């Protein structure tokens, strides 16, 4: 049974959740931990000859040490690269937090040490008219690692998301900055401000990397204690 579940949340879409998640999984692997990964719902999937698959989910599958089928890693694969509830509606599907939570719980029963759960979009991305993806880590009582996309405006986005995680009664285990804009004005000052105002540890700051493989990301991130 998984000893720890870590939900990888983001301040927005396309800010590096998968990059950070795979780096953290690599760190766990290097420390001898058995790792599993799941992206319970993914939009923007393509048929590569093996059914609908998502590039982020494939990266998670490739780095986790415990072998899982693609269906286990990404049980809900949606075609349109839009908000999951819109993509699901276009395909005549219904999303629910309880169903996604069930997929995750199934993996927690496996002989792994850390289960990494990657979200989709930001913290409050809708699943339906009543629920958001935040209901999944709430139902699992997961610890949360927040990925902050470092670009202009990130302080506001990070503080609002951190507050929402706390308001939902979950433990924010820490945050990791990922450099989205390498030319961001006052980069160091922004990072220092985040370190002061987010009352949880900074678990790393990832620069812009030419090689974004997990082994290259791993030196810049650390697991929460």
mmCIF file with all atom_site columns, C-alpha atoms in Angstrom:
data_model
loop_
_atom_site.group_PDB
_atom_site.id
_atom_site.type_symbol
_atom_site.label_atom_id
_atom_site.label_alt_id
_atom_site.label_comp_id
_atom_site.label_asym_id
_atom_site.label_entity_id
_atom_site.label_seq_id
_atom_site.pdbx_PDB_ins_code
_atom_site.Cartn_x
_atom_site.Cartn_y
_atom_site.Cartn_z
_atom_site.occupancy
_atom_site.B_iso_or_equiv
_atom_site.pdbx_formal_charge
_atom_site.auth_seq_id
_atom_site.auth_comp_id
_atom_site.auth_asym_id
_atom_site.auth_atom_id
_atom_site.pdbx_PDB_model_num
ATOM 1   C CA . UNK A 1 1   ? 0.000   0.000  0.000   1.00 0.00 ? 1   UNK A CA 1
ATOM 2   C CA . UNK A 1 2   ? 1.277   3.475  -0.878  1.00 0.00 ? 2   UNK A CA 1
ATOM 3   C CA . UNK A 1 3   ? 2.816   5.146  2.163   1.00 0.00 ? 3   UNK A CA 1
ATOM 4   C CA . UNK A 1 4   ? 2.347   8.643  0.767   1.00 0.00 ? 4   UNK A CA 1
ATOM 5   C CA . UNK A 1 5   ? 0.209   10.245 -1.928  1.00 0.00 ? 5   UNK A CA 1
ATOM 6   C CA . UNK A 1 6   ? 1.339   13.544 -3.386  1.00 0.00 ? 6   UNK A CA 1
ATOM 7   C CA . UNK A 1 7   ? -0.998  15.605 -5.548  1.00 0.00 ? 7   UNK A CA 1
ATOM 8   C CA . UNK A 1 8   ? 0.870   17.833 -8.003  1.00 0.00 ? 8   UNK A CA 1
ATOM 9   C CA . UNK A 1 9   ? -1.196  20.993 -8.474  1.00 0.00 ? 9   UNK A CA 1
ATOM 10  C CA . UNK A 1 10  ? -0.442  24.068 -10.540 1.00 0.00 ? 10  UNK A CA 1
ATOM 11  C CA . UNK A 1 11  ? -1.131  27.775 -10.549 1.00 0.00 ? 11  UNK A CA 1
ATOM 12  C CA . UNK A 1 12  ? -2.362  27.452 -14.134 1.00 0.00 ? 12  UNK A CA 1
ATOM 13  C CA . UNK A 1 13  ? -2.196  25.233 -17.182 1.00 0.00 ? 13  UNK A CA 1
ATOM 14  C CA . UNK A 1 14  ? 1.074   24.808 -19.105 1.00 0.00 ? 14  UNK A CA 1
ATOM 15  C CA . UNK A 1 15  ? 3.282   25.835 -16.197 1.00 0.00 ? 15  UNK A CA 1
ATOM 16  C CA . UNK A 1 16  ? 5.302   22.633 -15.794 1.00 0.00 ? 16  UNK A CA 1
ATOM 17  C CA . UNK A 1 17  ? 3.365   20.218 -13.583 1.00 0.00 ? 17  UNK A CA 1
ATOM 18  C CA . UNK A 1 18  ? 4.555   17.217 -15.586 1.00 0.00 ? 18  UNK A CA 1
ATOM 19  C CA . UNK A 1 19  ? 8.131   18.494 -15.719 1.00 0.00 ? 19  UNK A CA 1
ATOM 20  C CA . UNK A 1 20  ? 8.193   18.878 -11.944 1.00 0.00 ? 20  UNK A CA 1
ATOM 21  C CA . UNK A 1 21  ? 6.310   15.626 -11.288 1.00 0.00 ? 21  UNK A CA 1
ATOM 22  C CA . UNK A 1 22  ? 8.732   13.562 -13.366 1.00 0.00 ? 22  UNK A CA 1
ATOM 23  C CA . UNK A 1 23  ? 11.679  15.256 -11.670 1.00 0.00 ? 23  UNK A CA 1
ATOM 24  C CA . UNK A 1 24  ? 10.256  14.427 -8.237  1.00 0.00 ? 24  UNK A CA 1
ATOM 25  C CA . UNK A 1 25  ? 9.609   10.835 -9.275  1.00 0.00 ? 25  UNK A CA 1
ATOM 26  C CA . UNK A 1 26  ? 13.219  10.559 -10.434 1.00 0.00 ? 26  UNK A CA 1
ATOM 27  C CA . UNK A 1 27  ? 14.400  11.864 -7.050  1.00 0.00 ? 27  UNK A CA 1
ATOM 28  C CA . UNK A 1 28  ? 12.244  9.266  -5.303  1.00 0.00 ? 28  UNK A CA 1
ATOM 29  C CA . UNK A 1 29  ? 13.600  6.540  -7.579  1.00 0.00 ? 29  UNK A CA 1
ATOM 30  C CA . UNK A 1 30  ? 17.175  7.592  -6.828  1.00 0.00 ? 30  UNK A CA 1
ATOM 31  C CA . UNK A 1 31  ? 16.385  7.302  -3.116  1.00 0.00 ? 31  UNK A CA 1
ATOM 32  C CA . UNK A 1 32  ? 15.245  3.724  -3.540  1.00 0.00 ? 32  UNK A CA 1
ATOM 33  C CA . UNK A 1 33  ? 11.535  4.427  -3.212  1.00 0.00 ? 33  UNK A CA 1
ATOM 34  C CA . UNK A 1 34  ? 8.996   2.487  -5.242  1.00 0.00 ? 34  UNK A CA 1
ATOM 35  C CA . UNK A 1 35  ? 7.006   5.015  -7.257  1.00 0.00 ? 35  UNK A CA 1
ATOM 36  C CA . UNK A 1 36  ? 3.723   5.040  -9.106  1.00 0.00 ? 36  UNK A CA 1
ATOM 37  C CA . UNK A 1 37  ? 2.058   7.845  -11.040 1.00 0.00 ? 37  UNK A CA 1
ATOM 38  C CA . UNK A 1 38  ? -1.397  8.697  -12.295 1.00 0.00 ? 38  UNK A CA 1
ATOM 39  C CA . UNK A 1 39  ? -2.993  11.529 -14.242 1.00 0.00 ? 39  UNK A CA 1
ATOM 40  C CA . UNK A 1 40  ? -6.621  10.573 -13.661 1.00 0.00 ? 40  UNK A CA 1
ATOM 41  C CA . UNK A 1 41  ? -7.999  12.857 -16.355 1.00 0.00 ? 41  UNK A CA 1
ATOM 42  C CA . UNK A 1 42  ? -6.150  14.326 -19.319 1.00 0.00 ? 42  UNK A CA 1
ATOM 43  C CA . UNK A 1 43  ? -7.406  16.445 -22.188 1.00 0.00 ? 43  UNK A CA 1
ATOM 44  C CA . UNK A 1 44  ? -5.558  16.896 -25.452 1.00 0.00 ? 44  UNK A CA 1
ATOM 45  C CA . UNK A 1 45  ? -5.037  13.185 -26.140 1.00 0.00 ? 45  UNK A CA 1
ATOM 46  C CA . UNK A 1 46  ? -4.114  11.720 -29.522 1.00 0.00 ? 46  UNK A CA 1
ATOM 47  C CA . UNK A 1 47  ? -4.384  8.270  -31.056 1.00 0.00 ? 47  UNK A CA 1
ATOM 48  C CA . UNK A 1 48  ? -0.839  7.074  -31.630 1.00 0.00 ? 48  UNK A CA 1
ATOM 49  C CA . UNK A 1 49  ? -1.970  3.648  -32.773 1.00 0.00 ? 49  UNK A CA 1
ATOM 50  C CA . UNK A 1 50  ? -2.575  2.338  -29.260 1.00 0.00 ? 50  UNK A CA 1
ATOM 51  C CA . UNK A 1 51  ? -5.743  4.266  -28.484 1.00 0.00 ? 51  UNK A CA 1
ATOM 52  C CA . UNK A 1 52  ? -6.085  7.772  -27.110 1.00 0.00 ? 52  UNK A CA 1
ATOM 53  C CA . UNK A 1 53  ? -2.989  8.794  -25.164 1.00 0.00 ? 53  UNK A CA 1
ATOM 54  C CA . UNK A 1 54  ? -1.667  11.964 -23.566 1.00 0.00 ? 54  UNK A CA 1
ATOM 55  C CA . UNK A 1 55  ? 1.981   13.021 -23.752 1.00 0.00 ? 55  UNK A CA 1
ATOM 56  C CA . UNK A 1 56  ? 2.080   14.083 -20.082 1.00 0.00 ? 56  UNK A CA 1
ATOM 57  C CA . UNK A 1 57  ? 0.685   10.737 -18.937 1.00 0.00 ? 57  UNK A CA 1
ATOM 58  C CA . UNK A 1 58  ? 3.203   8.885  -21.101 1.00 0.00 ? 58  UNK A CA 1
ATOM 59  C CA . UNK A 1 59  ? 6.033   10.780 -19.417 1.00 0.00 ? 59  UNK A CA 1
ATOM 60  C CA . UNK A 1 60  ? 4.694   9.844  -15.988 1.00 0.00 ? 60  UNK A CA 1
ATOM 61  C CA . UNK A 1 61  ? 4.349   6.214  -17.049 1.00 0.00 ? 61  UNK A CA 1
ATOM 62  C CA . UNK A 1 62  ? 7.921   6.097  -18.367 1.00 0.00 ? 62  UNK A CA 1
ATOM 63  C CA . UNK A 1 63  ? 9.627   7.386  -15.209 1.00 0.00 ? 63  UNK A CA 1
ATOM 64  C CA . UNK A 1 64  ? 7.640   5.685  -12.403 1.00 0.00 ? 64  UNK A CA 1
ATOM 65  C CA . UNK A 1 65  ? 9.423   2.581  -11.155 1.00 0.00 ? 65  UNK A CA 1
ATOM 66  C CA . UNK A 1 66  ? 6.288   0.475  -10.638 1.00 0.00 ? 66  UNK A CA 1
ATOM 67  C CA . UNK A 1 67  ? 5.044   -0.748 -14.038 1.00 0.00 ? 67  UNK A CA 1
ATOM 68  C CA . UNK A 1 68  ? 1.503   0.337  -14.835 1.00 0.00 ? 68  UNK A CA 1
ATOM 69  C CA . UNK A 1 69  ? -0.540  0.090  -18.013 1.00 0.00 ? 69  UNK A CA 1
ATOM 70  C CA . UNK A 1 70  ? -1.427  3.290  -19.825 1.00 0.00 ? 70  UNK A CA 1
ATOM 71  C CA . UNK A 1 71  ? -5.064  2.811  -18.788 1.00 0.00 ? 71  UNK A CA 1
ATOM 72  C CA . UNK A 1 72  ? -4.006  2.771  -15.137 1.00 0.00 ? 72  UNK A CA 1
ATOM 73  C CA . UNK A 1 73  ? -1.905  5.912  -15.529 1.00 0.00 ? 73  UNK A CA 1
ATOM 74  C CA . UNK A 1 74  ? -4.543  7.836  -17.483 1.00 0.00 ? 74  UNK A CA 1
ATOM 75  C CA . UNK A 1 75  ? -7.968  6.246  -17.035 1.00 0.00 ? 75  UNK A CA 1
ATOM 76  C CA . UNK A 1 76  ? -9.892  9.168  -18.567 1.00 0.00 ? 76  UNK A CA 1
ATOM 77  C CA . UNK A 1 77  ? -8.359  10.317 -21.862 1.00 0.00 ? 77  UNK A CA 1
ATOM 78  C CA . UNK A 1 78  ? -10.151 13.168 -23.635 1.00 0.00 ? 78  UNK A CA 1
ATOM 79  C CA . UNK A 1 79  ? -9.488  14.461 -27.142 1.00 0.00 ? 79  UNK A CA 1
ATOM 80  C CA . UNK A 1 80  ? -9.948  18.234 -27.160 1.00 0.00 ? 80  UNK A CA 1
ATOM 81  C CA . UNK A 1 81  ? -7.181  20.297 -25.542 1.00 0.00 ? 81  UNK A CA 1
ATOM 82  C CA . UNK A 1 82  ? -9.642  22.316 -23.460 1.00 0.00 ? 82  UNK A CA 1
ATOM 83  C CA . UNK A 1 83  ? -10.962 22.252 -19.894 1.00 0.00 ? 83  UNK A CA 1
ATOM 84  C CA . UNK A 1 84  ? -11.783 18.626 -18.985 1.00 0.00 ? 84  UNK A CA 1
ATOM 85  C CA . UNK A 1 85  ? -15.476 19.205 -18.312 1.00 0.00 ? 85  UNK A CA 1
ATOM 86  C CA . UNK A 1 86  ? -15.924 20.802 -21.751 1.00 0.00 ? 86  UNK A CA 1
ATOM 87  C CA . UNK A 1 87  ? -13.971 18.044 -23.513 1.00 0.00 ? 87  UNK A CA 1
ATOM 88  C CA . UNK A 1 88  ? -15.968 15.395 -21.662 1.00 0.00 ? 88  UNK A CA 1
ATOM 89  C CA . UNK A 1 89  ? -19.295 17.012 -22.550 1.00 0.00 ? 89  UNK A CA 1
ATOM 90  C CA . UNK A 1 90  ? -18.309 17.118 -26.229 1.00 0.00 ? 90  UNK A CA 1
ATOM 91  C CA . UNK A 1 91  ? -17.653 13.365 -26.072 1.00 0.00 ? 91  UNK A CA 1
ATOM 92  C CA . UNK A 1 92  ? -20.856 12.594 -24.191 1.00 0.00 ? 92  UNK A CA 1
ATOM 93  C CA . UNK A 1 93  ? -18.965 11.646 -21.045 1.00 0.00 ? 93  UNK A CA 1
ATOM 94  C CA . UNK A 1 94  ? -19.579 12.598 -17.429 1.00 0.00 ? 94  UNK A CA 1
ATOM 95  C CA . UNK A 1 95  ? -16.762 13.357 -15.027 1.00 0.00 ? 95  UNK A CA 1
ATOM 96  C CA . UNK A 1 96  ? -17.091 12.887 -11.283 1.00 0.00 ? 96  UNK A CA 1
ATOM 97  C CA . UNK A 1 97  ? -14.658 13.305 -8.417  1.00 0.00 ? 97  UNK A CA 1
ATOM 98  C CA . UNK A 1 98  ? -15.655 9.987  -6.863  1.00 0.00 ? 98  UNK A CA 1
ATOM 99  C CA . UNK A 1 99  ? -14.819 8.067  -10.040 1.00 0.00 ? 99  UNK A CA 1
ATOM 100 C CA . UNK A 1 100 ? -11.440 9.752  -10.446 1.00 0.00 ? 100 UNK A CA 1
ATOM 101 C CA . UNK A 1 101 ? -10.726 9.224  -6.761  1.00 0.00 ? 101 UNK A CA 1
ATOM 102 C CA . UNK A 1 102 ? -11.550 5.559  -7.198  1.00 0.00 ? 102 UNK A CA 1
ATOM 103 C CA . UNK A 1 103 ? -8.916  5.196  -9.913  1.00 0.00 ? 103 UNK A CA 1
ATOM 104 C CA . UNK A 1 104 ? -6.340  6.760  -7.598  1.00 0.00 ? 104 UNK A CA 1
ATOM 105 C CA . UNK A 1 105 ? -7.355  4.655  -4.608  1.00 0.00 ? 105 UNK A CA 1
ATOM 106 C CA . UNK A 1 106 ? -6.893  1.525  -6.664  1.00 0.00 ? 106 UNK A CA 1
ATOM 107 C CA . UNK A 1 107 ? -3.222  2.412  -7.140  1.00 0.00 ? 107 UNK A CA 1
ATOM 108 C CA . UNK A 1 108 ? -2.698  3.176  -3.443  1.00 0.00 ? 108 UNK A CA 1
ATOM 109 C CA . UNK A 1 109 ? -3.289  -0.534 -2.787  1.00 0.00 ? 109 UNK A CA 1
ATOM 110 C CA . UNK A 1 110 ? -0.217  -1.487 -4.828  1.00 0.00 ? 110 UNK A CA 1
ATOM 111 C CA . UNK A 1 111 ? 3.188   -2.149 -3.207  1.00 0.00 ? 111 UNK A CA 1
ATOM 112 C CA . UNK A 1 112 ? 4.588   1.328  -3.788  1.00 0.00 ? 112 UNK A CA 1
ATOM 113 C CA . UNK A 1 113 ? 6.022   3.941  -1.453  1.00 0.00 ? 113 UNK A CA 1
ATOM 114 C CA . UNK A 1 114 ? 4.987   7.182  -3.169  1.00 0.00 ? 114 UNK A CA 1
ATOM 115 C CA . UNK A 1 115 ? 2.021   7.702  -5.487  1.00 0.00 ? 115 UNK A CA 1
ATOM 116 C CA . UNK A 1 116 ? 2.244   10.911 -7.520  1.00 0.00 ? 116 UNK A CA 1
ATOM 117 C CA . UNK A 1 117 ? -1.086  12.263 -8.789  1.00 0.00 ? 117 UNK A CA 1
ATOM 118 C CA . UNK A 1 118 ? -0.884  14.981 -11.429 1.00 0.00 ? 118 UNK A CA 1
ATOM 119 C CA . UNK A 1 119 ? -3.757  17.394 -11.751 1.00 0.00 ? 119 UNK A CA 1
ATOM 120 C CA . UNK A 1 120 ? -5.032  19.119 -14.871 1.00 0.00 ? 120 UNK A CA 1
ATOM 121 C CA . UNK A 1 121 ? -4.957  22.873 -15.282 1.00 0.00 ? 121 UNK A CA 1
ATOM 122 C CA . UNK A 1 122 ? -5.254  24.884 -12.074 1.00 0.00 ? 122 UNK A CA 1
ATOM 123 C CA . UNK A 1 123 ? -6.638  23.999 -8.652  1.00 0.00 ? 123 UNK A CA 1
ATOM 124 C CA . UNK A 1 124 ? -10.275 24.816 -9.374  1.00 0.00 ? 124 UNK A CA 1
ATOM 125 C CA . UNK A 1 125 ? -10.640 23.351 -12.876 1.00 0.00 ? 125 UNK A CA 1
ATOM 126 C CA . UNK A 1 126 ? -14.258 22.103 -13.104 1.00 0.00 ? 126 UNK A CA 1
ATOM 127 C CA . UNK A 1 127 ? -15.257 18.468 -13.484 1.00 0.00 ? 127 UNK A CA 1
ATOM 128 C CA . UNK A 1 128 ? -18.970 19.181 -13.690 1.00 0.00 ? 128 UNK A CA 1
ATOM 129 C CA . UNK A 1 129 ? -21.430 21.795 -12.457 1.00 0.00 ? 129 UNK A CA 1
ATOM 130 C CA . UNK A 1 130 ? -20.816 20.911 -8.809  1.00 0.00 ? 130 UNK A CA 1
ATOM 131 C CA . UNK A 1 131 ? -17.298 19.560 -8.475  1.00 0.00 ? 131 UNK A CA 1
ATOM 132 C CA . UNK A 1 132 ? -13.757 20.583 -9.326  1.00 0.00 ? 132 UNK A CA 1
ATOM 133 C CA . UNK A 1 133 ? -10.609 18.513 -9.629  1.00 0.00 ? 133 UNK A CA 1
ATOM 134 C CA . UNK A 1 134 ? -9.675  19.772 -6.152  1.00 0.00 ? 134 UNK A CA 1
ATOM 135 C CA . UNK A 1 135 ? -12.304 17.378 -4.807  1.00 0.00 ? 135 UNK A CA 1
ATOM 136 C CA . UNK A 1 136 ? -10.063 14.446 -5.750  1.00 0.00 ? 136 UNK A CA 1
ATOM 137 C CA . UNK A 1 137 ? -7.146  15.282 -3.399  1.00 0.00 ? 137 UNK A CA 1
ATOM 138 C CA . UNK A 1 138 ? -9.741  16.302 -0.816  1.00 0.00 ? 138 UNK A CA 1
ATOM 139 C CA . UNK A 1 139 ? -11.362 12.875 -0.940  1.00 0.00 ? 139 UNK A CA 1
ATOM 140 C CA . UNK A 1 140 ? -7.940  11.219 -0.819  1.00 0.00 ? 140 UNK A CA 1
ATOM 141 C CA . UNK A 1 141 ? -6.632  13.582 1.877   1.00 0.00 ? 141 UNK A CA 1
ATOM 142 C CA . UNK A 1 142 ? -3.451  13.907 -0.172  1.00 0.00 ? 142 UNK A CA 1
ATOM 143 C CA . UNK A 1 143 ? -0.579  16.192 0.552   1.00 0.00 ? 143 UNK A CA 1
ATOM 144 C CA . UNK A 1 144 ? -0.218  18.832 -2.165  1.00 0.00 ? 144 UNK A CA 1
ATOM 145 C CA . UNK A 1 145 ? 2.834   20.171 -3.941  1.00 0.00 ? 145 UNK A CA 1
ATOM 146 C CA . UNK A 1 146 ? 2.148   23.425 -5.759  1.00 0.00 ? 146 UNK A CA 1
ATOM 147 C CA . UNK A 1 147 ? 3.962   24.153 -9.005  1.00 0.00 ? 147 UNK A CA 1
ATOM 148 C CA . UNK A 1 148 ? 4.282   27.900 -9.534  1.00 0.00 ? 148 UNK A CA 1
ATOM 149 C CA . UNK A 1 149 ? 4.840   29.035 -13.111 1.00 0.00 ? 149 UNK A CA 1
ATOM 150 C CA . UNK A 1 150 ? 7.444   31.758 -12.725 1.00 0.00 ? 150 UNK A CA 1
ATOM 151 C CA . UNK A 1 151 ? 6.336   34.615 -14.924 1.00 0.00 ? 151 UNK A CA 1
ATOM 152 C CA . UNK A 1 152 ? 4.814   38.049 -14.456 1.00 0.00 ? 152 UNK A CA 1
ATOM 153 C CA . UNK A 1 153 ? 1.746   37.703 -12.210 1.00 0.00 ? 153 UNK A CA 1
ATOM 154 C CA . UNK A 1 154 ? 2.909   34.528 -10.501 1.00 0.00 ? 154 UNK A CA 1
ATOM 155 C CA . UNK A 1 155 ? 2.830   35.966 -6.979  1.00 0.00 ? 155 UNK A CA 1
ATOM 156 C CA . UNK A 1 156 ? -0.905  36.613 -7.102  1.00 0.00 ? 156 UNK A CA 1
ATOM 157 C CA . UNK A 1 157 ? -1.637  33.255 -8.715  1.00 0.00 ? 157 UNK A CA 1
ATOM 158 C CA . UNK A 1 158 ? 0.529   31.393 -6.214  1.00 0.00 ? 158 UNK A CA 1
ATOM 159 C CA . UNK A 1 159 ? -0.901  33.076 -3.113  1.00 0.00 ? 159 UNK A CA 1
ATOM 160 C CA . UNK A 1 160 ? -4.501  32.589 -4.235  1.00 0.00 ? 160 UNK A CA 1
ATOM 161 C CA . UNK A 1 161 ? -3.898  28.918 -5.028  1.00 0.00 ? 161 UNK A CA 1
ATOM 162 C CA . UNK A 1 162 ? -2.052  28.280 -1.765  1.00 0.00 ? 162 UNK A CA 1
ATOM 163 C CA . UNK A 1 163 ? -4.934  29.889 0.123   1.00 0.00 ? 163 UNK A CA 1
ATOM 164 C CA . UNK A 1 164 ? -7.484  27.761 -1.750  1.00 0.00 ? 164 UNK A CA 1
ATOM 165 C CA . UNK A 1 165 ? -5.551  24.593 -0.865  1.00 0.00 ? 165 UNK A CA 1
ATOM 166 C CA . UNK A 1 166 ? -5.539  25.591 2.814   1.00 0.00 ? 166 UNK A CA 1
ATOM 167 C CA . UNK A 1 167 ? -9.232  26.521 2.687   1.00 0.00 ? 167 UNK A CA 1
ATOM 168 C CA . UNK A 1 168 ? -9.952  23.028 1.358   1.00 0.00 ? 168 UNK A CA 1
ATOM 169 C CA . UNK A 1 169 ? -8.373  21.584 4.487   1.00 0.00 ? 169 UNK A CA 1
ATOM 170 C CA . UNK A 1 170 ? -5.360  20.036 2.781   1.00 0.00 ? 170 UNK A CA 1
ATOM 171 C CA . UNK A 1 171 ? -1.692  20.151 3.728   1.00 0.00 ? 171 UNK A CA 1
ATOM 172 C CA . UNK A 1 172 ? 0.446   22.131 1.334   1.00 0.00 ? 172 UNK A CA 1
ATOM 173 C CA . UNK A 1 173 ? 3.693   20.171 1.626   1.00 0.00 ? 173 UNK A CA 1
ATOM 174 C CA . UNK A 1 174 ? 5.650   22.778 -0.296  1.00 0.00 ? 174 UNK A CA 1
ATOM 175 C CA . UNK A 1 175 ? 5.960   24.590 -3.597  1.00 0.00 ? 175 UNK A CA 1
ATOM 176 C CA . UNK A 1 176 ? 8.298   24.459 -6.579  1.00 0.00 ? 176 UNK A CA 1
ATOM 177 C CA . UNK A 1 177 ? 8.945   27.288 -8.986  1.00 0.00 ? 177 UNK A CA 1
ATOM 178 C CA . UNK A 1 178 ? 9.276   26.464 -12.664 1.00 0.00 ? 178 UNK A CA 1
ATOM 179 C CA . UNK A 1 179 ? 10.747  29.107 -14.937 1.00 0.00 ? 179 UNK A CA 1
ATOM 180 C CA . UNK A 1 180 ? 8.169   29.757 -17.626 1.00 0.00 ? 180 UNK A CA 1
ATOM 181 C CA . UNK A 1 181 ? 9.603   33.123 -18.658 1.00 0.00 ? 181 UNK A CA 1
ATOM 182 C CA . UNK A 1 182 ? 13.412  33.197 -18.438 1.00 0.00 ? 182 UNK A CA 1
ATOM 183 C CA . UNK A 1 183 ? 13.275  36.945 -19.110 1.00 0.00 ? 183 UNK A CA 1
ATOM 184 C CA . UNK A 1 184 ? 10.844  37.622 -16.265 1.00 0.00 ? 184 UNK A CA 1
ATOM 185 C CA . UNK A 1 185 ? 11.616  41.071 -14.760 1.00 0.00 ? 185 UNK A CA 1
ATOM 186 C CA . UNK A 1 186 ? 13.040  40.930 -11.221 1.00 0.00 ? 186 UNK A CA 1
ATOM 187 C CA . UNK A 1 187 ? 13.139  37.136 -11.236 1.00 0.00 ? 187 UNK A CA 1
ATOM 188 C CA . UNK A 1 188 ? 15.104  36.754 -7.982  1.00 0.00 ? 188 UNK A CA 1
ATOM 189 C CA . UNK A 1 189 ? 12.992  39.328 -6.185  1.00 0.00 ? 189 UNK A CA 1
ATOM 190 C CA . UNK A 1 190 ? 9.802   37.524 -7.196  1.00 0.00 ? 190 UNK A CA 1
ATOM 191 C CA . UNK A 1 191 ? 11.145  34.180 -5.966  1.00 0.00 ? 191 UNK A CA 1
ATOM 192 C CA . UNK A 1 192 ? 12.256  35.759 -2.683  1.00 0.00 ? 192 UNK A CA 1
ATOM 193 C CA . UNK A 1 193 ? 8.780   37.254 -2.246  1.00 0.00 ? 193 UNK A CA 1
ATOM 194 C CA . UNK A 1 194 ? 7.163   33.859 -2.780  1.00 0.00 ? 194 UNK A CA 1
ATOM 195 C CA . UNK A 1 195 ? 9.525   32.320 -0.215  1.00 0.00 ? 195 UNK A CA 1
ATOM 196 C CA . UNK A 1 196 ? 8.485   34.946 2.319   1.00 0.00 ? 196 UNK A CA 1
ATOM 197 C CA . UNK A 1 197 ? 4.750   34.869 1.689   1.00 0.00 ? 197 UNK A CA 1
ATOM 198 C CA . UNK A 1 198 ? 4.048   31.160 1.166   1.00 0.00 ? 198 UNK A CA 1
ATOM 199 C CA . UNK A 1 199 ? 4.352   29.721 4.646   1.00 0.00 ? 199 UNK A CA 1
ATOM 200 C CA . UNK A 1 200 ? 5.554   26.366 3.350   1.00 0.00 ? 200 UNK A CA 1
ATOM 201 C CA . UNK A 1 201 ? 8.994   25.273 2.141   1.00 0.00 ? 201 UNK A CA 1
ATOM 202 C CA . UNK A 1 202 ? 10.283  25.966 -1.330  1.00 0.00 ? 202 UNK A CA 1
ATOM 203 C CA . UNK A 1 203 ? 11.221  22.525 -2.654  1.00 0.00 ? 203 UNK A CA 1
ATOM 204 C CA . UNK A 1 204 ? 13.120  23.886 -5.615  1.00 0.00 ? 204 UNK A CA 1
ATOM 205 C CA . UNK A 1 205 ? 13.341  26.340 -8.485  1.00 0.00 ? 205 UNK A CA 1
ATOM 206 C CA . UNK A 1 206 ? 13.704  24.837 -11.955 1.00 0.00 ? 206 UNK A CA 1
ATOM 207 C CA . UNK A 1 207 ? 15.465  27.006 -14.572 1.00 0.00 ? 207 UNK A CA 1
ATOM 208 C CA . UNK A 1 208 ? 14.754  26.900 -18.289 1.00 0.00 ? 208 UNK A CA 1
ATOM 209 C CA . UNK A 1 209 ? 16.379  23.672 -19.422 1.00 0.00 ? 209 UNK A CA 1
ATOM 210 C CA . UNK A 1 210 ? 17.346  22.620 -22.928 1.00 0.00 ? 210 UNK A CA 1
ATOM 211 C CA . UNK A 1 211 ? 17.040  19.004 -21.781 1.00 0.00 ? 211 UNK A CA 1
ATOM 212 C CA . UNK A 1 212 ? 13.861  18.493 -19.734 1.00 0.00 ? 212 UNK A CA 1
ATOM 213 C CA . UNK A 1 213 ? 14.344  14.794 -19.047 1.00 0.00 ? 213 UNK A CA 1
ATOM 214 C CA . UNK A 1 214 ? 13.669  13.692 -15.444 1.00 0.00 ? 214 UNK A CA 1
ATOM 215 C CA . UNK A 1 215 ? 17.366  13.153 -14.707 1.00 0.00 ? 215 UNK A CA 1
ATOM 216 C CA . UNK A 1 216 ? 18.078  16.768 -15.688 1.00 0.00 ? 216 UNK A CA 1
ATOM 217 C CA . UNK A 1 217 ? 15.189  18.158 -13.621 1.00 0.00 ? 217 UNK A CA 1
ATOM 218 C CA . UNK A 1 218 ? 15.879  16.064 -10.512 1.00 0.00 ? 218 UNK A CA 1
ATOM 219 C CA . UNK A 1 219 ? 18.851  18.123 -9.214  1.00 0.00 ? 219 UNK A CA 1
ATOM 220 C CA . UNK A 1 220 ? 16.612  21.180 -8.935  1.00 0.00 ? 220 UNK A CA 1
ATOM 221 C CA . UNK A 1 221 ? 13.770  19.639 -6.892  1.00 0.00 ? 221 UNK A CA 1
ATOM 222 C CA . UNK A 1 222 ? 13.397  17.789 -3.607  1.00 0.00 ? 222 UNK A CA 1
ATOM 223 C CA . UNK A 1 223 ? 10.739  15.691 -1.932  1.00 0.00 ? 223 UNK A CA 1
ATOM 224 C CA . UNK A 1 224 ? 8.847   17.064 1.067   1.00 0.00 ? 224 UNK A CA 1
ATOM 225 C CA . UNK A 1 225 ? 9.796   15.725 4.463   1.00 0.00 ? 225 UNK A CA 1
#
